[in-house]
Short mmCIF file of C-alpha atoms in Angstrom, two decimals:
data_model
loop_
_atom_site.label_atom_id
_atom_site.label_comp_id
_atom_site.label_asym_id
_atom_site.label_seq_id
_atom_site.Cartn_x
_atom_site.Cartn_y
_atom_site.Cartn_z
CA MET A 1 30.64 -23.89 -33.59
CA PHE A 2 31.88 -20.75 -31.80
CA ARG A 3 30.31 -18.56 -34.51
CA GLN A 4 26.90 -20.06 -33.87
CA TRP A 5 26.91 -19.04 -30.22
CA THR A 6 24.76 -16.13 -29.08
CA ILE A 7 26.25 -12.90 -27.84
CA GLY A 8 25.11 -13.63 -24.29
CA ARG A 9 26.72 -17.08 -24.43
CA LYS A 10 29.97 -15.69 -25.78
CA VAL A 11 30.06 -12.94 -23.18
CA GLY A 12 29.08 -15.47 -20.50
CA VAL A 13 31.87 -17.89 -21.52
CA GLY A 14 34.39 -15.07 -21.65
CA PHE A 15 33.22 -13.78 -18.27
CA ALA A 16 33.31 -17.29 -16.81
CA VAL A 17 36.86 -17.89 -18.06
CA THR A 18 37.94 -14.50 -16.75
CA VAL A 19 36.29 -15.21 -13.40
CA ALA A 20 37.95 -18.64 -13.28
CA LEU A 21 41.36 -17.10 -13.95
CA ALA A 22 40.68 -14.42 -11.37
CA VAL A 23 39.63 -17.08 -8.83
CA LEU A 24 42.75 -19.15 -9.63
CA LEU A 25 44.92 -16.07 -9.24
CA ALA A 26 43.16 -15.26 -5.99
CA LEU A 27 43.66 -18.83 -4.70
CA ILE A 28 47.35 -18.75 -5.57
CA SER A 29 47.70 -15.35 -3.95
CA VAL A 30 45.84 -16.51 -0.84
CA MET A 31 47.95 -19.67 -0.55
CA THR A 32 51.13 -17.71 -1.06
CA LEU A 33 50.13 -15.08 1.46
CA ARG A 34 49.19 -17.75 3.95
CA SER A 35 52.57 -19.44 3.50
CA ILE A 36 54.38 -16.14 3.88
CA VAL A 37 52.32 -15.12 6.89
CA ALA A 38 52.79 -18.55 8.49
CA ASP A 39 56.54 -18.37 7.94
CA LYS A 40 56.65 -14.87 9.35
CA HIS A 41 54.68 -15.99 12.37
CA ARG A 42 56.97 -18.95 12.85
CA VAL A 43 60.03 -16.72 12.62
CA LEU A 44 58.58 -14.19 15.04
CA GLU A 45 57.06 -16.65 17.47
CA THR A 46 59.80 -19.33 17.48
CA HIS A 47 63.17 -17.90 16.51
CA ALA A 48 62.60 -14.36 17.74
CA GLN A 49 61.22 -15.56 21.07
CA ALA A 50 64.04 -18.10 21.36
CA LEU A 51 66.60 -15.38 20.70
CA ALA A 52 64.97 -13.12 23.29
CA ASP A 53 64.94 -15.96 25.86
CA ALA A 54 68.56 -16.83 25.02
CA GLU A 55 69.62 -13.25 25.60
CA GLY A 56 67.49 -13.24 28.76
CA LEU A 57 69.49 -16.25 30.09
CA SER A 58 72.63 -14.16 30.10
CA ALA A 59 70.83 -11.32 31.90
CA ASP A 60 69.38 -13.75 34.50
CA ILE A 61 72.88 -15.18 35.20
CA ALA A 62 74.33 -11.68 35.56
CA GLN A 63 71.53 -10.55 37.92
CA LYS A 64 71.77 -13.78 39.94
CA THR A 65 75.56 -13.35 40.30
CA ALA A 66 75.19 -9.70 41.33
CA ALA A 67 72.56 -10.66 43.92
CA SER A 68 74.84 -13.39 45.37
CA VAL A 69 77.72 -10.90 45.63
CA ARG A 70 75.45 -8.40 47.42
CA TYR A 71 74.43 -11.12 49.84
CA LEU A 72 78.05 -12.01 50.56
CA LEU A 73 78.84 -8.36 51.17
CA ALA A 74 75.67 -7.56 53.15
CA PRO A 75 73.69 -10.60 54.32
CA ALA A 76 70.91 -8.47 55.73
CA GLY A 77 70.21 -6.72 52.39
CA GLY A 78 67.89 -9.38 50.88
CA GLY A 79 70.38 -10.48 48.25
CA LEU A 80 69.74 -14.19 48.84
CA ASP A 81 66.03 -13.91 47.99
CA GLU A 82 66.81 -11.88 44.88
CA MET A 83 69.36 -14.50 43.80
CA ARG A 84 66.76 -17.25 44.14
CA LYS A 85 64.23 -15.15 42.21
CA HIS A 86 66.60 -14.65 39.27
CA ARG A 87 67.54 -18.34 39.26
CA ALA A 88 63.80 -19.22 39.10
CA GLU A 89 63.42 -16.88 36.13
CA PHE A 90 66.43 -18.56 34.50
CA GLN A 91 64.87 -22.00 34.95
CA GLU A 92 61.53 -20.74 33.58
CA ARG A 93 63.26 -19.46 30.43
CA VAL A 94 65.03 -22.80 30.02
CA ALA A 95 61.70 -24.65 30.29
CA ARG A 96 60.09 -22.36 27.69
CA LEU A 97 63.04 -22.87 25.32
CA ARG A 98 62.72 -26.64 25.67
CA ARG A 99 59.10 -26.41 24.56
CA THR A 100 59.79 -24.25 21.51
CA LEU A 101 63.21 -25.32 20.18
CA PRO A 102 63.73 -28.27 17.82
CA ALA A 103 65.45 -31.42 19.05
CA ASP A 104 68.87 -30.58 17.52
CA ALA A 105 69.13 -27.42 19.64
CA LEU A 106 68.44 -29.09 22.99
CA GLY A 107 72.07 -30.27 23.42
CA GLU A 108 73.35 -26.71 23.76
CA LEU A 109 70.53 -25.96 26.16
CA ASP A 110 71.48 -29.02 28.26
CA GLU A 111 75.10 -27.77 28.35
CA ILE A 112 73.93 -24.35 29.54
CA THR A 113 71.78 -26.01 32.22
CA ARG A 114 74.67 -28.16 33.40
CA CYS A 115 77.07 -25.18 33.62
CA GLU A 116 74.44 -23.17 35.51
CA GLN A 117 73.92 -26.00 38.01
CA GLU A 118 77.71 -26.26 38.68
CA HIS A 119 77.87 -22.49 39.03
CA GLN A 120 74.92 -22.54 41.42
CA LEU A 121 76.48 -25.35 43.52
CA ALA A 122 79.68 -23.34 43.88
CA THR A 123 77.66 -20.25 44.79
CA ASP A 124 75.66 -22.22 47.36
CA ARG A 125 78.89 -23.46 48.97
CA VAL A 126 80.20 -19.92 49.31
CA VAL A 127 76.82 -18.75 50.62
CA ALA A 128 76.91 -21.56 53.18
CA LEU A 129 80.37 -20.32 54.34
CA ARG A 130 78.77 -16.95 54.88
CA GLY A 131 76.58 -18.53 57.50
CA THR A 132 79.61 -19.57 59.57
CA ALA A 133 81.79 -17.29 61.60
CA GLN A 134 84.50 -16.89 58.96
CA ASN A 135 85.79 -13.47 58.12
CA ASP A 136 85.11 -11.55 54.92
CA ALA A 137 88.62 -12.17 53.57
CA GLY A 138 88.19 -15.94 53.69
CA ILE A 139 84.76 -15.78 52.10
CA GLY A 140 86.05 -13.50 49.30
CA ALA A 141 88.95 -15.84 48.63
CA ALA A 142 86.65 -18.84 48.49
CA TYR A 143 84.26 -17.01 46.12
CA LEU A 144 87.08 -15.98 43.77
CA ALA A 145 88.51 -19.48 43.79
CA GLN A 146 85.21 -21.33 43.09
CA VAL A 147 82.59 -19.16 41.37
CA PRO A 148 84.28 -17.06 38.59
CA PRO A 149 86.03 -20.06 36.96
CA LEU A 150 82.63 -21.76 36.50
CA ARG A 151 80.97 -18.63 35.17
CA THR A 152 83.25 -18.39 32.13
CA PRO A 153 82.22 -21.71 30.45
CA MET A 154 78.61 -20.96 31.25
CA ARG A 155 78.84 -17.55 29.57
CA GLU A 156 80.57 -19.08 26.58
CA ALA A 157 77.83 -21.71 26.25
CA ILE A 158 75.15 -19.00 26.45
CA ASP A 159 76.94 -16.83 23.86
CA ALA A 160 77.20 -19.80 21.50
CA PHE A 161 73.50 -20.51 21.99
CA VAL A 162 72.64 -16.86 21.28
CA GLN A 163 74.76 -16.89 18.09
CA ARG A 164 73.04 -20.07 16.97
CA GLN A 165 69.61 -18.48 17.52
CA ASN A 166 70.74 -15.38 15.58
CA ALA A 167 71.85 -17.62 12.73
CA GLU A 168 68.52 -19.49 12.82
CA LEU A 169 66.58 -16.21 12.74
CA THR A 170 68.67 -14.92 9.82
CA ALA A 171 68.20 -18.18 7.89
CA ALA A 172 64.44 -18.07 8.53
CA ARG A 173 64.24 -14.51 7.20
CA VAL A 174 66.20 -15.53 4.10
CA ARG A 175 63.80 -18.44 3.51
CA SER A 176 60.81 -16.16 3.99
CA ASP A 177 62.18 -13.67 1.46
CA ARG A 178 62.86 -16.46 -1.01
CA GLU A 179 59.34 -17.83 -0.62
CA THR A 180 57.94 -14.32 -1.06
CA ARG A 181 59.84 -13.84 -4.32
CA THR A 182 58.66 -17.25 -5.53
CA ALA A 183 55.08 -16.38 -4.70
CA VAL A 184 55.32 -13.02 -6.48
CA ILE A 185 56.71 -14.73 -9.59
CA ALA A 186 53.90 -17.31 -9.51
CA VAL A 187 51.24 -14.64 -9.14
CA VAL A 188 52.74 -12.56 -11.98
CA SER A 189 52.92 -15.65 -14.20
CA VAL A 190 49.31 -16.58 -13.56
CA ALA A 191 48.24 -12.95 -14.12
CA ALA A 192 50.12 -12.85 -17.42
CA ALA A 193 48.53 -16.14 -18.51
CA ALA A 194 45.11 -14.84 -17.53
CA ALA A 195 45.71 -11.64 -19.49
CA LEU A 196 46.71 -13.64 -22.59
CA VAL A 197 43.66 -15.92 -22.33
CA ALA A 198 41.39 -12.91 -21.77
CA ALA A 199 42.88 -11.10 -24.79
CA PHE A 200 42.39 -14.18 -26.98
CA LEU A 201 38.79 -14.61 -25.84
CA ALA A 202 38.14 -10.89 -26.29
CA SER A 203 39.40 -10.98 -29.87
CA ARG A 204 37.30 -14.02 -30.73
CA ILE A 205 34.20 -12.66 -28.99
CA THR A 206 34.66 -9.22 -30.59
CA ALA A 207 34.89 -10.74 -34.08
CA GLY A 208 31.76 -12.84 -33.54
CA MET A 209 29.82 -10.03 -31.91
CA THR A 210 30.74 -7.61 -34.72
CA GLN A 211 29.07 -9.84 -37.28
CA GLN A 212 26.03 -10.49 -35.12
CA ILE A 213 25.62 -6.84 -34.11
CA GLY A 214 25.91 -5.76 -37.77
CA GLY A 215 22.96 -7.97 -38.75
CA SER A 216 20.98 -7.05 -35.64
CA VAL A 217 21.54 -3.31 -36.22
CA ALA A 218 20.07 -3.58 -39.71
CA ASP A 219 17.01 -5.29 -38.27
CA VAL A 220 16.78 -2.63 -35.54
CA GLN A 221 16.78 0.13 -38.17
CA GLY A 222 13.80 -1.41 -39.96
CA SER A 223 11.98 -2.01 -36.67
CA SER A 224 12.68 1.53 -35.46
CA ALA A 225 11.18 2.98 -38.65
CA GLU A 226 8.04 0.90 -38.18
CA LEU A 227 7.97 1.87 -34.49
CA GLN A 228 8.15 5.56 -35.44
CA ALA A 229 5.14 5.23 -37.76
CA ALA A 230 3.15 3.28 -35.16
CA ALA A 231 4.08 5.80 -32.46
CA ASN A 232 2.86 8.70 -34.66
CA GLN A 233 -0.47 6.95 -35.26
CA GLN A 234 -0.81 6.09 -31.55
CA ALA A 235 -0.04 9.68 -30.54
CA ALA A 236 -2.67 11.07 -32.94
CA GLY A 237 -5.29 8.59 -31.71
CA ALA A 238 -4.38 9.34 -28.10
CA ARG A 239 -4.82 13.08 -28.66
CA GLU A 240 -8.27 12.55 -30.22
CA GLN A 241 -9.26 10.21 -27.42
CA ALA A 242 -8.02 12.70 -24.81
CA ALA A 243 -10.16 15.47 -26.38
CA ALA A 244 -13.23 13.20 -26.38
CA MET A 245 -12.59 12.19 -22.78
CA SER A 246 -12.32 15.85 -21.80
CA GLU A 247 -15.74 16.58 -23.34
CA VAL A 248 -17.29 13.54 -21.65
CA ALA A 249 -15.74 14.57 -18.34
CA THR A 250 -17.20 18.10 -18.71
CA THR A 251 -20.68 16.66 -19.45
CA LEU A 252 -20.45 14.32 -16.49
CA SER A 253 -19.39 17.19 -14.24
CA GLU A 254 -22.48 19.17 -15.29
CA LEU A 255 -24.68 16.08 -14.76
CA LEU A 256 -23.11 15.58 -11.34
CA ALA A 257 -23.85 19.21 -10.40
CA THR A 258 -27.48 18.81 -11.59
CA SER A 259 -27.86 15.57 -9.60
CA ARG A 260 -26.55 17.26 -6.51
CA GLN A 261 -29.01 20.17 -6.95
CA ILE A 262 -31.89 17.68 -7.38
CA ALA A 263 -30.75 15.84 -4.26
CA GLU A 264 -30.61 19.09 -2.29
CA SER A 265 -34.12 20.10 -3.56
CA ALA A 266 -35.50 16.65 -2.70
CA GLN A 267 -33.95 16.93 0.72
CA ARG A 268 -35.56 20.35 1.25
CA VAL A 269 -38.95 18.95 0.07
CA ALA A 270 -38.55 16.05 2.50
CA ARG A 271 -37.84 18.48 5.33
CA VAL A 272 -40.87 20.65 4.42
CA ALA A 273 -43.04 17.51 4.16
CA GLU A 274 -41.84 16.36 7.55
CA GLN A 275 -42.65 19.78 9.01
CA THR A 276 -46.11 19.70 7.35
CA SER A 277 -46.67 16.20 8.67
CA GLY A 278 -45.76 17.40 12.14
CA ALA A 279 -48.14 20.34 11.81
CA GLY A 280 -50.89 17.96 10.58
CA ARG A 281 -50.34 15.69 13.56
CA ALA A 282 -50.46 18.72 15.85
CA GLY A 283 -53.74 19.92 14.16
CA GLU A 284 -55.22 16.43 14.44
CA ALA A 285 -54.37 16.43 18.14
CA THR A 286 -55.99 19.86 18.47
CA LEU A 287 -59.09 18.63 16.66
CA GLN A 288 -59.25 15.60 18.89
CA SER A 289 -59.04 17.93 21.87
CA GLY A 290 -61.89 20.04 20.32
CA ARG A 291 -63.96 16.90 19.81
CA ASP A 292 -63.40 15.96 23.41
CA SER A 293 -64.39 19.49 24.48
CA ALA A 294 -67.54 19.35 22.30
CA THR A 295 -68.47 15.97 23.77
CA ALA A 296 -67.94 17.35 27.27
CA MET A 297 -70.03 20.43 26.35
CA ARG A 298 -72.82 18.19 25.01
CA ARG A 299 -72.82 16.28 28.24
CA GLN A 300 -72.96 19.58 30.18
CA VAL A 301 -75.84 20.84 27.98
CA ASP A 302 -77.76 17.58 28.51
CA LEU A 303 -77.13 17.90 32.22
CA ILE A 304 -78.40 21.50 32.14
CA VAL A 305 -81.53 20.42 30.24
CA GLN A 306 -82.14 17.72 32.82
CA HIS A 307 -81.71 20.26 35.62
CA MET A 308 -84.05 22.71 33.83
CA VAL A 309 -86.69 20.00 33.38
CA GLU A 310 -86.32 19.07 37.03
CA LEU A 311 -86.60 22.75 37.90
CA GLY A 312 -89.87 23.03 35.87
CA ARG A 313 -91.27 19.96 37.61
CA ARG A 314 -90.32 21.43 41.01
CA SER A 315 -91.96 24.71 39.94
CA GLN A 316 -95.15 22.87 39.16
CA GLU A 317 -95.02 21.18 42.57
CA ILE A 318 -94.46 24.61 44.14
CA GLY A 319 -97.55 25.86 42.20
CA GLY A 320 -99.62 23.01 43.71
CA VAL A 321 -98.35 23.83 47.18
CA LEU A 322 -99.15 27.49 46.56
CA ASP A 323 -102.70 26.53 45.57
CA ILE A 324 -103.02 24.67 48.82
CA VAL A 325 -101.58 27.63 50.73
CA ALA A 326 -103.96 30.03 48.93
CA GLU A 327 -106.89 27.77 49.70
CA LEU A 328 -105.77 27.54 53.35
CA ALA A 329 -105.43 31.35 53.44
CA ASP A 330 -108.98 31.80 52.05
CA GLN A 331 -110.40 29.31 54.53
CA THR A 332 -108.43 30.93 57.36
CA ASN A 333 -109.78 34.31 56.24
CA ILE A 334 -113.34 32.93 56.27
CA LEU A 335 -112.73 31.38 59.69
CA ALA A 336 -111.32 34.70 60.95
CA ILE A 337 -114.38 36.54 59.66
CA ASN A 338 -116.66 33.99 61.30
CA ALA A 339 -114.63 34.25 64.52
CA THR A 340 -114.98 38.05 64.43
CA ILE A 341 -118.70 37.76 63.98
CA GLU A 342 -118.92 35.30 66.82
CA ALA A 343 -116.73 37.51 69.00
CA ALA A 344 -118.93 40.51 68.28
CA GLY A 345 -121.96 38.45 69.29
CA ALA A 346 -120.20 37.42 72.52
CA GLY A 347 -119.89 41.00 73.69
CA ASP A 348 -117.12 41.98 76.00
CA ALA A 349 -116.02 38.42 76.50
CA GLY A 350 -115.32 38.08 72.84
CA LYS A 351 -113.36 41.33 72.28
CA ARG A 352 -109.97 39.75 72.83
CA PHE A 353 -110.90 36.86 70.69
CA SER A 354 -112.05 39.28 67.98
CA VAL A 355 -108.60 40.94 68.11
CA VAL A 356 -106.96 37.55 67.60
CA ALA A 357 -109.36 36.73 64.84
CA GLU A 358 -108.55 40.06 63.15
CA GLU A 359 -104.83 39.31 63.33
CA ILE A 360 -105.44 35.85 61.92
CA ARG A 361 -107.47 37.40 59.10
CA LYS A 362 -104.67 39.88 58.39
CA LEU A 363 -102.15 37.06 58.44
CA ALA A 364 -104.34 35.07 56.08
CA ASP A 365 -104.50 38.08 53.79
CA ARG A 366 -100.75 38.45 53.85
CA VAL A 367 -100.27 34.71 53.22
CA GLY A 368 -102.70 34.92 50.31
CA GLY A 369 -100.83 37.90 48.89
CA SER A 370 -97.44 36.19 49.36
CA ALA A 371 -98.81 33.08 47.70
CA LYS A 372 -99.89 35.19 44.75
CA ASP A 373 -96.42 36.79 44.58
CA VAL A 374 -94.75 33.39 44.83
CA ARG A 375 -97.04 32.05 42.12
CA ALA A 376 -96.06 34.94 39.88
CA LEU A 377 -92.37 34.23 40.58
CA VAL A 378 -92.89 30.52 39.93
CA GLU A 379 -94.58 31.38 36.63
CA ASP A 380 -91.62 33.56 35.74
CA VAL A 381 -89.23 30.75 36.69
CA ARG A 382 -91.21 28.28 34.61
CA ALA A 383 -91.11 30.69 31.65
CA SER A 384 -87.36 31.17 32.11
CA VAL A 385 -86.87 27.41 32.40
CA ASN A 386 -88.81 26.85 29.20
CA THR A 387 -86.75 29.53 27.44
CA THR A 388 -83.53 28.04 28.81
CA VAL A 389 -84.52 24.54 27.70
CA MET A 390 -85.26 25.82 24.21
CA THR A 391 -81.99 27.75 24.11
CA THR A 392 -80.11 24.71 25.45
CA GLU A 393 -81.67 22.54 22.79
CA THR A 394 -80.52 25.01 20.14
CA GLY A 395 -76.99 25.02 21.69
CA SER A 396 -77.01 21.24 21.79
CA LYS A 397 -77.85 21.13 18.11
CA ALA A 398 -75.06 23.64 17.43
CA VAL A 399 -72.65 21.51 19.48
CA ASP A 400 -73.70 18.45 17.47
CA ALA A 401 -73.13 20.31 14.23
CA ALA A 402 -69.71 21.52 15.47
CA ALA A 403 -68.82 17.95 16.50
CA ARG A 404 -69.76 16.70 13.04
CA GLN A 405 -67.68 19.46 11.46
CA LEU A 406 -64.77 18.55 13.75
CA ASP A 407 -65.11 14.91 12.68
CA GLU A 408 -65.05 15.95 9.05
CA LEU A 409 -62.06 18.23 9.71
CA ALA A 410 -60.27 15.39 11.54
CA GLY A 411 -60.86 13.10 8.55
CA ALA A 412 -59.48 15.80 6.26
CA PHE A 413 -56.42 16.14 8.51
CA LYS A 414 -55.95 12.36 8.40
CA ASN A 415 -56.07 12.44 4.62
CA ILE A 416 -53.62 15.37 4.60
CA SER A 417 -51.27 13.48 6.97
CA GLY A 418 -51.45 10.38 4.75
CA MET A 419 -50.69 12.42 1.63
CA VAL A 420 -47.86 14.27 3.43
CA ALA A 421 -46.40 10.91 4.57
CA THR A 422 -46.60 9.67 0.98
CA THR A 423 -44.96 12.90 -0.21
CA THR A 424 -42.20 12.55 2.42
CA GLU A 425 -41.54 8.96 1.44
CA ALA A 426 -41.45 9.90 -2.24
CA ALA A 427 -39.09 12.82 -1.49
CA ARG A 428 -36.82 10.51 0.46
CA GLU A 429 -36.85 7.97 -2.35
CA ILE A 430 -36.06 10.78 -4.81
CA GLU A 431 -33.27 11.98 -2.54
CA LEU A 432 -31.85 8.44 -2.19
CA SER A 433 -32.11 7.78 -5.91
CA THR A 434 -30.50 11.12 -6.69
CA LYS A 435 -27.68 10.42 -4.24
CA GLN A 436 -27.15 7.00 -5.79
CA GLN A 437 -27.20 8.61 -9.20
CA ALA A 438 -24.70 11.24 -8.01
CA THR A 439 -22.48 8.48 -6.59
CA ALA A 440 -22.70 6.56 -9.85
CA VAL A 441 -21.92 9.72 -11.81
CA GLU A 442 -18.96 10.41 -9.53
CA GLN A 443 -17.68 6.90 -10.10
CA VAL A 444 -18.18 7.24 -13.83
CA ASN A 445 -16.50 10.65 -13.69
CA LEU A 446 -13.60 9.13 -11.75
CA ALA A 447 -13.37 6.31 -14.28
CA ILE A 448 -13.47 8.84 -17.13
CA SER A 449 -10.77 10.87 -15.33
CA ASN A 450 -8.67 7.73 -15.01
CA VAL A 451 -9.26 6.94 -18.67
CA ALA A 452 -8.36 10.52 -19.57
CA GLN A 453 -5.25 10.29 -17.42
CA ALA A 454 -4.39 6.98 -19.04
CA THR A 455 -4.99 8.58 -22.44
CA ARG A 456 -2.70 11.49 -21.56
CA GLU A 457 -0.11 9.05 -20.26
CA SER A 458 -0.55 7.01 -23.44
CA GLU A 459 -0.06 10.18 -25.46
CA ALA A 460 3.04 11.01 -23.43
CA SER A 461 4.18 7.40 -23.77
CA SER A 462 3.60 7.59 -27.51
CA GLY A 463 5.74 10.71 -27.63
CA GLN A 464 8.38 8.98 -25.55
CA ILE A 465 8.17 5.90 -27.80
CA LEU A 466 8.57 8.13 -30.84
CA LYS A 467 11.54 9.83 -29.21
CA THR A 468 12.98 6.47 -28.21
CA ALA A 469 12.42 5.11 -31.73
CA THR A 470 14.23 8.12 -33.16
CA GLN A 471 17.09 7.68 -30.70
CA LEU A 472 17.14 3.95 -31.46
CA SER A 473 17.33 4.67 -35.18
CA ASP A 474 20.20 7.13 -34.63
CA LEU A 475 21.91 4.65 -32.31
CA SER A 476 21.51 1.79 -34.80
CA ARG A 477 23.05 3.92 -37.54
CA GLY A 478 25.91 4.83 -35.23
CA LEU A 479 26.43 1.19 -34.27
CA LEU A 480 26.32 0.18 -37.90
CA ARG A 481 29.01 2.77 -38.70
CA MET A 482 31.08 1.54 -35.75
CA VAL A 483 30.74 -2.12 -36.80
CA ARG A 484 31.44 -1.57 -40.51
CA ASN A 485 34.19 0.98 -39.97
CA PRO A 486 35.89 0.14 -36.64
CA SER A 487 38.49 2.86 -37.14
#
């Protein structure tokens, strides 16, 4: 059954067993270390502290006794307060020891407490004598008789307690060392067992893997040979495809350049068409202005003709008035002649009247002459008016012809503007189409570049595959030699 397992399963089982042994070894080590650390803590925290407090009891008793002696020698020196302080420290140590010591050690502590209380009662009695009027010799004798005999059993009890705590500390250290040695032996034993199991599994897994790897290496050799042939074919095809892609990319680059040139030319044509359209619109506006001017001129010519006709009519009326004036002048002249004749017949009475008549005749002559001059001028004016009317008619016809030509020119400009607009639109469409074509060519060129890059990468990958296949073949042969000839 073990031979039928895969290499991964064998390695996984071996790794799992090794990990399990390592975890077991770690658990044993952790438990052992915890036990050792706990024991060390207990030794340090319980026995060491108890020993320090036990030794401190002796120091507290000594300091309390020294303070009581100083008080007896010098009551004003503060020895009584110091004695009480040291006794309070002694009692605090005793309370701490009662909390930490086991029950079998409390008897010695009770004995120490009892001896200290008796010693303190004796000290208090001597201190009370100090408050009386007794002399120093009596107080000293009372102190020596009561206090030192009680201090000896108390010191002995404290020394015995300190020795017991030393013995407990030593025993705890011995137990800790023994537990440490036991833990080290257990860890070494488990490590040795793990090493044996790992060696057994390694030998079994190595034997199974050798057989499997031998068969697999033979298969790998055949596959690597086939992979080499396929890689050679793929590399050759990739090189041919890369060359074709390069040619296509070059053609597309030229097509892209041509498209861009066409787009630029179409853009320039569109700009020129727009400028031409603007010029056509400006010419159409100018023609419209000319048409308006011609219309205004026609109206002015018509107005002039009307004025000329009116002037001719007025000239004719002036001619009629001049006829009347000439007729009046002739009649006045006849009347003046008649008056002169009558004045000559009247003699001296008619001389002055003849003078007046002569003046009237002269005036009539002058009026007749002026009328003739005016008639000549009126005839000239009428001739000029007729000439002006004829000339104005000719100008009016010329204005009409110019207006018709302006209308025709305006129509031509409209046609030109329409054709220019059509040309502009076509140029813009050509430009847009060319830009779209250039964009499409760029995209195709990019795609071709990507394909070429992929082809080059495929060629490089084919080379790498060929190299890998060669290395795999060499490696398979080396593995086969290692498996068949382990030495």
